[in-house]
């Protein structure tokens, strides 16, 4: 099932032309929270994007970013400390390109308002992930789903658009599943996750709940795992995404790990592969052509480990600068065909980093892209 | 499939009569290690057993117990501190009843030597668990398997016998599976474990391997889970145990938890039960009659939790003084029938405590039992 | 400096007589929080006190206790699950004896209201600890400070009274300091604490802040350590407590430990003791006569460990059912005289358990005490 | 007390000339252990040094590095996987420059053998740190101590030399103490450490000892802290190092942190500085000129944090790529003058990274240095 490779990034034409710039100016919505901080951190030295606006709740608006933000990882970039926080209001935010780290309680109204106002919203929120006309994109897998943005804009009458990335544990699971599904036809999947506390944001999981403990429950997580995977591995069918027809059953658990979600999988396929065939497919896969040379794309979306006891979140979480998923323990299954373990960074690959890579494949480099846009506009 | 309830503890008659005593005198083999210490701790105030001998490797023999033992949990019982450690040699150990906490590297030769010398060995080692003539007992489930001890003694020409308890994660899984298998006929089980570090003994797992980490591999653990369950839920068939015919596929993981193994299960049954039927069976089950009034038997072998996020190892590990398994999150499965989570104490229920309960049902209280033994001996 | 031993519990006479009862009826204020739960847990089987009322914020009032309480440790006592939560209003609470687990934001107004209304408030809040007419009691040390309750009642015109227990890390530090101060005259103390997360309540410390981390700061903690110790080791001087004149400098740290505060101390004394003299004093001390035979008093308030690497919070936290402080590593200091380490349970000894023991010495057993009270009332 | 700045790296002349090379060839002794691995990791892309030889115990010698090494952090560099491990024998190792990560049990005989054979041994072992003719170097502080290498070589008749770096917690403490000592004259220091498990090597601390726990004892650590600091802050006095005369009292603790030692300090000075004066000195200090432009020297050896709750090991450990020590909470002390907290990376700054920076200042860049050596040799 070869995927079409668009030669022109699909969304760049939506960014208005005007003054030239070397980097796309972007805003972060929900910039003070855990995911917002990860956007800020990953975009601090980004070659294509420059964070020029930070927006958050009314409570924080008008204050300095450093004043209202309890920085979680390392040290806040100096360039952002004194930036005034804007309200999450499309009239207050000038950037056309917007990364949304909003809570789902806020995203449901704010993101459509931004999209209606012509903004391109690359969202980490769950609210629109499962809407049939909203692309749910893991770039190496289904970047071509971006094509339904046109249908989305027509149907909703938006000048802009919403593009979503997947839930963090879904993202980690999806990367090894994609090439295996393509090669062998996934039919059944048991997934048991062991998820890091950073997946719950900040303050998130109280330490009294998780020190020396496991919590075998994450609210609303299992349904997400079971349905988002079907959409990501589905295909564009006219104006909507048709889900892939496999069945997933999930057990989601919280463990005392800072970063890195780990997923144990038992998998059944239509064409029952051997362990060696699975390893070969995983080792050779490089993901969609769309991600070639993208700044945030790892050299390999999947790293296969030979060690008997890997992947491990603490040791493998930074593979590919946090954008690769490490896969190991590929072995036969007694009930289905194959067992394996995957682990990846939940706040980089599974959240902000994935969303940034979505924007990269959708927009292209600012010089080329915007030049093309400008040229086209002039020609028009 | 009702199990026969023997009215006479099967092994008491093997303890030689002689002087009267109020508690059975017992020895612990491998007394300096983690499991040996748990035996010592749990037996410190036992109403039926009195630890009179502590045996360990040649390196420790002849020295004070406190001198050669790095005590792991709380504080060493004062009564044991100055006890001289004996070698693991049947001629040096006078007790007929012996609890073995030996490493598998030593148990393979030492336990048979003790059994040959007339000792009743209640073993936590893996070496003889899968031998067809050695009972692998979780008392509430298959105490009746003790009956094959006779065949074992005949076949091996032993004056004594070996009785084993199951692997720690198997024990935790087996307790909810037993009544469900009996009620609905288990056919398929997908198990994903999250196991505490104390399951690896001491020094066991290095802290650099597990702090903030998950290790998705425990050497030799998955085959144990897959086969021991079949034996425990099997039945006595002449001179051997016939395995139950269901299929198990396991993923075993180490997590940064001190005590308490947690198991996520997806289960398929011949008679597909509803969630409510499963809950009813779990709530009503009290386990084999053999365990009634036994000192180490918990009031309920299974505690069912209604909370959406339980069981949790740190909070539920001491249910029933560490002898109950807590079960929760019973819900439907998309591929099989039922999903649930079980958690229990790996070094109490899953090791020393289970072995002590095995001895209790095999021997009975010393007054009754030994009186009967003495009387029978005199009559003979 | 011998302390006077009152022969009559000082506060029992304030409990109104009337119907006879076998246990004092008591209320818990702030019953839904972490400390409130610990009160509920420790009082569940108390021989002298019976929890008959649970009070909390308006938000919880009128609802079932189980409905509004996220239980943190083990399983909520069945007897409390369906109890209706009352508002923290003296007119809604009938019990005269009240344990306060209120937040400091609420305690400042609610506790005086209860005291004015004739209630005896045994408080864990910090608000009144340093008031000169409020006793700050660690029972084995300064139970005689209860005598200033009379001055408090007169000065404030209260029918009831407030008795406070100390900050959790102060309590742990105070127990070894008390006999050493009495024997050798403490002049200088450096304290560096490593405090458990349960000291911050629930939800308290976010897991992202403390997993694999140390936070070298606890808001307002160092001043508490530096001043509360001086008051506890001070003496009744007319209508106020005169502080002991030693100087304390404290470093307080949060560490990823569930329960148990550990304190490293370097100590200077007027009469410079040797290590052996210090050990002898610590080993022999039993604390004030007032605590003899009290239900919550541990056999030994201080347990001295010989092991080179003890005390350790996880292993020693339950010494004396959580009411003993374990002391070890007594050795010479290069700048002052003596170094040592103390560790104790912060939510039992350092909070709810300490407050309950305060009530025990203040009230005595209900039969005796109340009998005496009734007799005195009749005589009057 | 201005330190002399040598214009010529002192030890480069000891490296024999010959073929030209762009990077100094180096060997790692004890390459399979935790510190050895850190050397290998930090040297993987070093501009001046190239790891050409890996040596370890006889047990590993002759085997592939990947075969005998359980890699602890991330993934082993590919270039080293198939390297044959050499014995720790000077005749088997051709490199003149040698980094020693040997255990103290081996370093005592192996390091002198290498030094006698003309090797320059940059050692992380404790064995020779306190020898009066062996430099104990924290480069930003006392790089000039390298001058006593001449005395060492003469006295011991060695063709090579030994240069040591300090104990990990000493290194972290020394960096803020050095400029404060220079500015105000340190007289007294009370130090309480909270040390990461990686400081104990691998397998090191068993997880059962440290999960949810604190161990208030590290074997032999307190005397090291108390004496090494005096030597590092001392000065060259003829053929030996004269210690600085301040007094240190230390409490050393192990905490469940992966990397990063944190030290709470109370400090007394001859010229009693204010908090502001201390902050100014710490903020302005750049360390010895010797470290300017060295590849492993951080931009700032000390990073001062304004946040009330920093430094924290997990968040600050990688400051300056693990080579900066973060200092915070500078405040007045009640007994001495100043309290503060320092935190730094124990295996980078406190072990392998510090040793590599020692080699950099001792040898200089290979082109310059070796050119000069060669020129000098030709001129000679």
PDB file of N, CA and C in Angstrom, chain A residues 188-190 192 194 208-209 211-217 222 226 247-251 253 256-257 264-266 308-309 311-315 329 331 333-335 339, chain B residues 188-190 192 194 208-209 211-214 216-217 222 226 247-251 253 256-257 264-266 308-309 311-315 329 331 333-336 339:
ATOM      1  N   UNK A 188      -4.730  -8.550  15.349  1.00  0.00           N
ATOM      2  CA  UNK A 188      -5.044  -8.519  16.786  1.00  0.00           C
ATOM      3  C   UNK A 188      -3.830  -8.009  17.563  1.00  0.00           C
ATOM      4  N   UNK A 189      -4.108  -7.225  18.583  1.00  0.00           N
ATOM      5  CA  UNK A 189      -3.004  -6.732  19.402  1.00  0.00           C
ATOM      6  C   UNK A 189      -3.419  -6.626  20.860  1.00  0.00           C
ATOM      7  N   UNK A 190      -2.638  -7.284  21.715  1.00  0.00           N
ATOM      8  CA  UNK A 190      -2.702  -7.052  23.163  1.00  0.00           C
ATOM      9  C   UNK A 190      -1.592  -6.085  23.512  1.00  0.00           C
ATOM     10  N   UNK A 192       0.160  -3.968  26.769  1.00  0.00           N
ATOM     11  CA  UNK A 192       0.228  -3.616  28.187  1.00  0.00           C
ATOM     12  C   UNK A 192       1.289  -2.543  28.325  1.00  0.00           C
ATOM     13  N   UNK A 194       3.505   0.520  30.376  1.00  0.00           N
ATOM     14  CA  UNK A 194       4.057   0.983  31.658  1.00  0.00           C
ATOM     15  C   UNK A 194       4.509   2.412  31.389  1.00  0.00           C
ATOM     16  N   UNK A 208       3.051  10.539  46.507  1.00  0.00           N
ATOM     17  CA  UNK A 208       2.550   9.509  47.427  1.00  0.00           C
ATOM     18  C   UNK A 208       1.806   8.408  46.682  1.00  0.00           C
ATOM     19  N   UNK A 209       1.353   8.692  45.469  1.00  0.00           N
ATOM     20  CA  UNK A 209       0.658   7.664  44.695  1.00  0.00           C
ATOM     21  C   UNK A 209       1.614   6.732  43.957  1.00  0.00           C
ATOM     22  N   UNK A 211       5.489   6.558  44.269  1.00  0.00           N
ATOM     23  CA  UNK A 211       6.790   6.106  44.777  1.00  0.00           C
ATOM     24  C   UNK A 211       6.689   4.643  45.205  1.00  0.00           C
ATOM     25  N   UNK A 212       7.530   3.789  44.665  1.00  0.00           N
ATOM     26  CA  UNK A 212       7.496   2.382  45.043  1.00  0.00           C
ATOM     27  C   UNK A 212       6.187   1.703  44.713  1.00  0.00           C
ATOM     28  N   UNK A 213       5.491   2.183  43.706  1.00  0.00           N
ATOM     29  CA  UNK A 213       4.142   1.691  43.443  1.00  0.00           C
ATOM     30  C   UNK A 213       3.897   1.581  41.935  1.00  0.00           C
ATOM     31  N   UNK A 214       2.828   0.902  41.593  1.00  0.00           N
ATOM     32  CA  UNK A 214       2.308   0.845  40.221  1.00  0.00           C
ATOM     33  C   UNK A 214       0.834   1.194  40.326  1.00  0.00           C
ATOM     34  N   UNK A 215       0.338   2.026  39.435  1.00  0.00           N
ATOM     35  CA  UNK A 215      -1.105   2.288  39.380  1.00  0.00           C
ATOM     36  C   UNK A 215      -1.619   1.680  38.082  1.00  0.00           C
ATOM     37  N   UNK A 216      -2.460   0.639  38.188  1.00  0.00           N
ATOM     38  CA  UNK A 216      -2.858  -0.090  36.975  1.00  0.00           C
ATOM     39  C   UNK A 216      -4.029   0.569  36.266  1.00  0.00           C
ATOM     40  N   UNK A 217      -4.035   1.873  36.236  1.00  0.00           N
ATOM     41  CA  UNK A 217      -5.178   2.572  35.665  1.00  0.00           C
ATOM     42  C   UNK A 217      -4.746   3.979  35.301  1.00  0.00           C
ATOM     43  N   UNK A 222      -7.092   3.643  28.018  1.00  0.00           N
ATOM     44  CA  UNK A 222      -7.245   2.418  27.239  1.00  0.00           C
ATOM     45  C   UNK A 222      -8.097   2.624  25.979  1.00  0.00           C
ATOM     46  N   UNK A 226      -6.882   2.000  22.049  1.00  0.00           N
ATOM     47  CA  UNK A 226      -7.597   1.040  21.207  1.00  0.00           C
ATOM     48  C   UNK A 226      -8.140   1.662  19.915  1.00  0.00           C
ATOM     49  N   UNK A 247      -8.147  -5.372  15.849  1.00  0.00           N
ATOM     50  CA  UNK A 247      -8.724  -5.214  17.188  1.00  0.00           C
ATOM     51  C   UNK A 247      -7.603  -5.100  18.221  1.00  0.00           C
ATOM     52  N   UNK A 248      -7.743  -4.143  19.091  1.00  0.00           N
ATOM     53  CA  UNK A 248      -6.733  -3.900  20.121  1.00  0.00           C
ATOM     54  C   UNK A 248      -7.381  -4.016  21.489  1.00  0.00           C
ATOM     55  N   UNK A 249      -6.688  -4.665  22.406  1.00  0.00           N
ATOM     56  CA  UNK A 249      -7.115  -4.652  23.808  1.00  0.00           C
ATOM     57  C   UNK A 249      -5.925  -4.169  24.621  1.00  0.00           C
ATOM     58  N   UNK A 250      -6.174  -3.208  25.487  1.00  0.00           N
ATOM     59  CA  UNK A 250      -5.056  -2.535  26.158  1.00  0.00           C
ATOM     60  C   UNK A 250      -5.188  -2.584  27.672  1.00  0.00           C
ATOM     61  N   UNK A 251      -4.035  -2.689  28.315  1.00  0.00           N
ATOM     62  CA  UNK A 251      -3.895  -2.540  29.762  1.00  0.00           C
ATOM     63  C   UNK A 251      -2.923  -1.388  29.965  1.00  0.00           C
ATOM     64  N   UNK A 253      -0.840   1.229  32.487  1.00  0.00           N
ATOM     65  CA  UNK A 253      -0.331   1.301  33.851  1.00  0.00           C
ATOM     66  C   UNK A 253       0.602   2.488  34.019  1.00  0.00           C
ATOM     67  N   UNK A 256       6.736   4.261  38.320  1.00  0.00           N
ATOM     68  CA  UNK A 256       7.598   5.348  38.812  1.00  0.00           C
ATOM     69  C   UNK A 256       8.818   5.584  37.934  1.00  0.00           C
ATOM     70  N   UNK A 257       8.562   6.067  36.747  1.00  0.00           N
ATOM     71  CA  UNK A 257       9.582   6.389  35.752  1.00  0.00           C
ATOM     72  C   UNK A 257       9.344   7.846  35.368  1.00  0.00           C
ATOM     73  N   UNK A 264       4.458  -3.555  26.178  1.00  0.00           N
ATOM     74  CA  UNK A 264       4.581  -4.977  25.846  1.00  0.00           C
ATOM     75  C   UNK A 264       3.451  -5.327  24.889  1.00  0.00           C
ATOM     76  N   UNK A 265       3.796  -5.996  23.800  1.00  0.00           N
ATOM     77  CA  UNK A 265       2.768  -6.308  22.800  1.00  0.00           C
ATOM     78  C   UNK A 265       2.780  -7.788  22.420  1.00  0.00           C
ATOM     79  N   UNK A 266       1.596  -8.346  22.293  1.00  0.00           N
ATOM     80  CA  UNK A 266       1.403  -9.642  21.644  1.00  0.00           C
ATOM     81  C   UNK A 266       0.573  -9.360  20.403  1.00  0.00           C
ATOM     82  N   UNK A 308      19.094  -8.693  25.504  1.00  0.00           N
ATOM     83  CA  UNK A 308      17.931  -9.455  25.970  1.00  0.00           C
ATOM     84  C   UNK A 308      17.007  -8.646  26.876  1.00  0.00           C
ATOM     85  N   UNK A 309      17.513  -7.579  27.454  1.00  0.00           N
ATOM     86  CA  UNK A 309      16.738  -6.856  28.469  1.00  0.00           C
ATOM     87  C   UNK A 309      16.458  -5.398  28.078  1.00  0.00           C
ATOM     88  N   UNK A 311      14.139  -2.815  25.221  1.00  0.00           N
ATOM     89  CA  UNK A 311      14.393  -1.435  25.620  1.00  0.00           C
ATOM     90  C   UNK A 311      14.075  -1.206  27.087  1.00  0.00           C
ATOM     91  N   UNK A 312      14.716  -0.206  27.642  1.00  0.00           N
ATOM     92  CA  UNK A 312      14.433   0.249  29.004  1.00  0.00           C
ATOM     93  C   UNK A 312      14.234   1.758  28.939  1.00  0.00           C
ATOM     94  N   UNK A 313      13.213   2.257  29.599  1.00  0.00           N
ATOM     95  CA  UNK A 313      12.944   3.681  29.406  1.00  0.00           C
ATOM     96  C   UNK A 313      14.115   4.584  29.798  1.00  0.00           C
ATOM     97  N   UNK A 314      14.717   4.368  30.976  1.00  0.00           N
ATOM     98  CA  UNK A 314      15.742   5.325  31.387  1.00  0.00           C
ATOM     99  C   UNK A 314      16.939   5.294  30.448  1.00  0.00           C
ATOM    100  N   UNK A 315      17.251   4.124  29.928  1.00  0.00           N
ATOM    101  CA  UNK A 315      18.448   4.005  29.099  1.00  0.00           C
ATOM    102  C   UNK A 315      18.211   4.287  27.620  1.00  0.00           C
ATOM    103  N   UNK A 329      13.283  -7.538  22.353  1.00  0.00           N
ATOM    104  CA  UNK A 329      12.616  -8.757  22.819  1.00  0.00           C
ATOM    105  C   UNK A 329      11.614  -9.291  21.789  1.00  0.00           C
ATOM    106  N   UNK A 331      10.013 -11.939  19.899  1.00  0.00           N
ATOM    107  CA  UNK A 331       9.995 -13.385  20.108  1.00  0.00           C
ATOM    108  C   UNK A 331       8.601 -13.905  19.776  1.00  0.00           C
ATOM    109  N   UNK A 333       4.941 -15.722  20.108  1.00  0.00           N
ATOM    110  CA  UNK A 333       3.860 -15.644  21.084  1.00  0.00           C
ATOM    111  C   UNK A 333       3.123 -16.979  21.093  1.00  0.00           C
ATOM    112  N   UNK A 334       2.641 -17.398  22.261  1.00  0.00           N
ATOM    113  CA  UNK A 334       1.955 -18.691  22.330  1.00  0.00           C
ATOM    114  C   UNK A 334       0.502 -18.605  21.884  1.00  0.00           C
ATOM    115  N   UNK A 335      -0.079 -17.407  21.968  1.00  0.00           N
ATOM    116  CA  UNK A 335      -1.491 -17.283  21.604  1.00  0.00           C
ATOM    117  C   UNK A 335      -1.651 -16.624  20.229  1.00  0.00           C
ATOM    118  N   UNK A 339       5.623 -11.553  20.039  1.00  0.00           N
ATOM    119  CA  UNK A 339       5.702 -10.661  21.191  1.00  0.00           C
ATOM    120  C   UNK A 339       6.869  -9.714  20.986  1.00  0.00           C
TER     121      UNK A 339
ATOM    122  N   UNK B 188      -7.418 -19.471  27.445  1.00  0.00           N
ATOM    123  CA  UNK B 188      -6.320 -18.638  26.976  1.00  0.00           C
ATOM    124  C   UNK B 188      -6.047 -17.543  27.998  1.00  0.00           C
ATOM    125  N   UNK B 189      -4.759 -17.268  28.196  1.00  0.00           N
ATOM    126  CA  UNK B 189      -4.407 -16.185  29.123  1.00  0.00           C
ATOM    127  C   UNK B 189      -3.203 -15.428  28.602  1.00  0.00           C
ATOM    128  N   UNK B 190      -3.392 -14.127  28.535  1.00  0.00           N
ATOM    129  CA  UNK B 190      -2.297 -13.214  28.220  1.00  0.00           C
ATOM    130  C   UNK B 190      -1.969 -12.505  29.526  1.00  0.00           C
ATOM    131  N   UNK B 192       0.707  -9.924  31.650  1.00  0.00           N
ATOM    132  CA  UNK B 192       1.838  -8.990  31.680  1.00  0.00           C
ATOM    133  C   UNK B 192       2.092  -8.632  33.131  1.00  0.00           C
ATOM    134  N   UNK B 194       4.305  -6.891  36.418  1.00  0.00           N
ATOM    135  CA  UNK B 194       5.187  -5.808  36.870  1.00  0.00           C
ATOM    136  C   UNK B 194       5.656  -6.230  38.245  1.00  0.00           C
ATOM    137  N   UNK B 208      21.208   0.936  40.072  1.00  0.00           N
ATOM    138  CA  UNK B 208      21.429   1.645  38.807  1.00  0.00           C
ATOM    139  C   UNK B 208      20.614   1.043  37.672  1.00  0.00           C
ATOM    140  N   UNK B 209      20.174  -0.194  37.821  1.00  0.00           N
ATOM    141  CA  UNK B 209      19.353  -0.815  36.772  1.00  0.00           C
ATOM    142  C   UNK B 209      17.880  -0.446  36.882  1.00  0.00           C
ATOM    143  N   UNK B 211      16.255   2.173  39.263  1.00  0.00           N
ATOM    144  CA  UNK B 211      15.727   3.472  39.702  1.00  0.00           C
ATOM    145  C   UNK B 211      15.182   4.230  38.499  1.00  0.00           C
ATOM    146  N   UNK B 212      13.938   4.655  38.548  1.00  0.00           N
ATOM    147  CA  UNK B 212      13.339   5.398  37.442  1.00  0.00           C
ATOM    148  C   UNK B 212      13.304   4.617  36.148  1.00  0.00           C
ATOM    149  N   UNK B 213      13.243   3.306  36.232  1.00  0.00           N
ATOM    150  CA  UNK B 213      13.370   2.474  35.037  1.00  0.00           C
ATOM    151  C   UNK B 213      12.427   1.274  35.102  1.00  0.00           C
ATOM    152  N   UNK B 214      12.262   0.639  33.974  1.00  0.00           N
ATOM    153  CA  UNK B 214      11.566  -0.637  33.862  1.00  0.00           C
ATOM    154  C   UNK B 214      12.504  -1.568  33.107  1.00  0.00           C
ATOM    155  N   UNK B 216      12.244  -4.880  30.970  1.00  0.00           N
ATOM    156  CA  UNK B 216      11.167  -5.730  30.427  1.00  0.00           C
ATOM    157  C   UNK B 216      11.620  -7.183  30.260  1.00  0.00           C
ATOM    158  N   UNK B 217      12.382  -7.654  31.212  1.00  0.00           N
ATOM    159  CA  UNK B 217      12.938  -9.001  31.081  1.00  0.00           C
ATOM    160  C   UNK B 217      13.342  -9.498  32.456  1.00  0.00           C
ATOM    161  N   UNK B 222       9.370 -16.033  32.106  1.00  0.00           N
ATOM    162  CA  UNK B 222       8.179 -16.256  31.284  1.00  0.00           C
ATOM    163  C   UNK B 222       7.846 -17.739  31.121  1.00  0.00           C
ATOM    164  N   UNK B 226       4.326 -19.623  32.264  1.00  0.00           N
ATOM    165  CA  UNK B 226       3.511 -20.326  31.267  1.00  0.00           C
ATOM    166  C   UNK B 226       3.269 -21.788  31.612  1.00  0.00           C
ATOM    167  N   UNK B 247      -3.642 -22.237  27.357  1.00  0.00           N
ATOM    168  CA  UNK B 247      -2.407 -21.678  26.811  1.00  0.00           C
ATOM    169  C   UNK B 247      -2.159 -20.301  27.435  1.00  0.00           C
ATOM    170  N   UNK B 248      -0.932 -20.110  27.845  1.00  0.00           N
ATOM    171  CA  UNK B 248      -0.554 -18.850  28.491  1.00  0.00           C
ATOM    172  C   UNK B 248       0.566 -18.189  27.699  1.00  0.00           C
ATOM    173  N   UNK B 249       0.466 -16.879  27.520  1.00  0.00           N
ATOM    174  CA  UNK B 249       1.599 -16.135  26.954  1.00  0.00           C
ATOM    175  C   UNK B 249       1.902 -15.008  27.938  1.00  0.00           C
ATOM    176  N   UNK B 250       3.180 -14.875  28.278  1.00  0.00           N
ATOM    177  CA  UNK B 250       3.534 -13.972  29.376  1.00  0.00           C
ATOM    178  C   UNK B 250       4.564 -12.942  28.954  1.00  0.00           C
ATOM    179  N   UNK B 251       4.413 -11.755  29.509  1.00  0.00           N
ATOM    180  CA  UNK B 251       5.413 -10.689  29.431  1.00  0.00           C
ATOM    181  C   UNK B 251       5.795 -10.363  30.871  1.00  0.00           C
ATOM    182  N   UNK B 253       8.070  -8.224  33.622  1.00  0.00           N
ATOM    183  CA  UNK B 253       8.793  -6.957  33.740  1.00  0.00           C
ATOM    184  C   UNK B 253       9.194  -6.695  35.189  1.00  0.00           C
ATOM    185  N   UNK B 256      10.360  -0.544  39.657  1.00  0.00           N
ATOM    186  CA  UNK B 256      10.948  -0.068  40.907  1.00  0.00           C
ATOM    187  C   UNK B 256       9.957  -0.043  42.067  1.00  0.00           C
ATOM    188  N   UNK B 257       9.589  -1.224  42.495  1.00  0.00           N
ATOM    189  CA  UNK B 257       8.668  -1.439  43.607  1.00  0.00           C
ATOM    190  C   UNK B 257       9.391  -2.364  44.578  1.00  0.00           C
ATOM    191  N   UNK B 264      -1.351  -7.918  34.956  1.00  0.00           N
ATOM    192  CA  UNK B 264      -2.480  -7.594  34.079  1.00  0.00           C
ATOM    193  C   UNK B 264      -2.823  -8.835  33.267  1.00  0.00           C
ATOM    194  N   UNK B 265      -4.094  -9.175  33.216  1.00  0.00           N
ATOM    195  CA  UNK B 265      -4.487 -10.405  32.526  1.00  0.00           C
ATOM    196  C   UNK B 265      -5.628 -10.144  31.548  1.00  0.00           C
ATOM    197  N   UNK B 266      -5.512 -10.755  30.382  1.00  0.00           N
ATOM    198  CA  UNK B 266      -6.638 -10.885  29.455  1.00  0.00           C
ATOM    199  C   UNK B 266      -6.925 -12.377  29.363  1.00  0.00           C
ATOM    200  N   UNK B 308     -11.448   2.144  41.136  1.00  0.00           N
ATOM    201  CA  UNK B 308     -11.081   2.056  39.721  1.00  0.00           C
ATOM    202  C   UNK B 308      -9.583   1.862  39.496  1.00  0.00           C
ATOM    203  N   UNK B 309      -8.788   2.206  40.496  1.00  0.00           N
ATOM    204  CA  UNK B 309      -7.337   2.215  40.281  1.00  0.00           C
ATOM    205  C   UNK B 309      -6.591   1.267  41.206  1.00  0.00           C
ATOM    206  N   UNK B 311      -5.909  -3.091  42.132  1.00  0.00           N
ATOM    207  CA  UNK B 311      -4.911  -3.130  43.189  1.00  0.00           C
ATOM    208  C   UNK B 311      -3.650  -2.335  42.840  1.00  0.00           C
ATOM    209  N   UNK B 312      -2.969  -1.884  43.886  1.00  0.00           N
ATOM    210  CA  UNK B 312      -1.676  -1.237  43.757  1.00  0.00           C
ATOM    211  C   UNK B 312      -0.731  -1.936  44.729  1.00  0.00           C
ATOM    212  N   UNK B 313       0.479  -2.235  44.277  1.00  0.00           N
ATOM    213  CA  UNK B 313       1.326  -3.032  45.164  1.00  0.00           C
ATOM    214  C   UNK B 313       1.600  -2.360  46.503  1.00  0.00           C
ATOM    215  N   UNK B 314       1.973  -1.079  46.510  1.00  0.00           N
ATOM    216  CA  UNK B 314       2.357  -0.513  47.808  1.00  0.00           C
ATOM    217  C   UNK B 314       1.181  -0.455  48.773  1.00  0.00           C
ATOM    218  N   UNK B 315      -0.007  -0.228  48.236  1.00  0.00           N
ATOM    219  CA  UNK B 315      -1.160  -0.071  49.115  1.00  0.00           C
ATOM    220  C   UNK B 315      -1.868  -1.379  49.453  1.00  0.00           C
ATOM    221  N   UNK B 329     -10.234  -4.000  38.712  1.00  0.00           N
ATOM    222  CA  UNK B 329     -10.360  -3.630  37.310  1.00  0.00           C
ATOM    223  C   UNK B 329     -10.898  -4.778  36.449  1.00  0.00           C
ATOM    224  N   UNK B 331     -13.032  -6.199  33.856  1.00  0.00           N
ATOM    225  CA  UNK B 331     -13.751  -5.539  32.773  1.00  0.00           C
ATOM    226  C   UNK B 331     -13.673  -6.416  31.527  1.00  0.00           C
ATOM    227  N   UNK B 333     -12.885  -7.737  27.734  1.00  0.00           N
ATOM    228  CA  UNK B 333     -11.709  -7.717  26.873  1.00  0.00           C
ATOM    229  C   UNK B 333     -12.176  -7.688  25.417  1.00  0.00           C
ATOM    230  N   UNK B 334     -11.434  -6.979  24.570  1.00  0.00           N
ATOM    231  CA  UNK B 334     -11.869  -6.891  23.173  1.00  0.00           C
ATOM    232  C   UNK B 334     -11.493  -8.120  22.342  1.00  0.00           C
ATOM    233  N   UNK B 335     -10.478  -8.855  22.779  1.00  0.00           N
ATOM    234  CA  UNK B 335     -10.045 -10.020  22.006  1.00  0.00           C
ATOM    235  C   UNK B 335     -10.445 -11.328  22.678  1.00  0.00           C
ATOM    236  N   UNK B 336     -10.338 -11.363  23.992  1.00  0.00           N
ATOM    237  CA  UNK B 336     -10.776 -12.547  24.732  1.00  0.00           C
ATOM    238  C   UNK B 336     -12.044 -12.151  25.510  1.00  0.00           C
ATOM    239  N   UNK B 339     -10.743  -8.846  31.208  1.00  0.00           N
ATOM    240  CA  UNK B 339      -9.485  -8.278  31.676  1.00  0.00           C
ATOM    241  C   UNK B 339      -9.577  -8.047  33.172  1.00  0.00           C
TER     242      UNK B 339
END
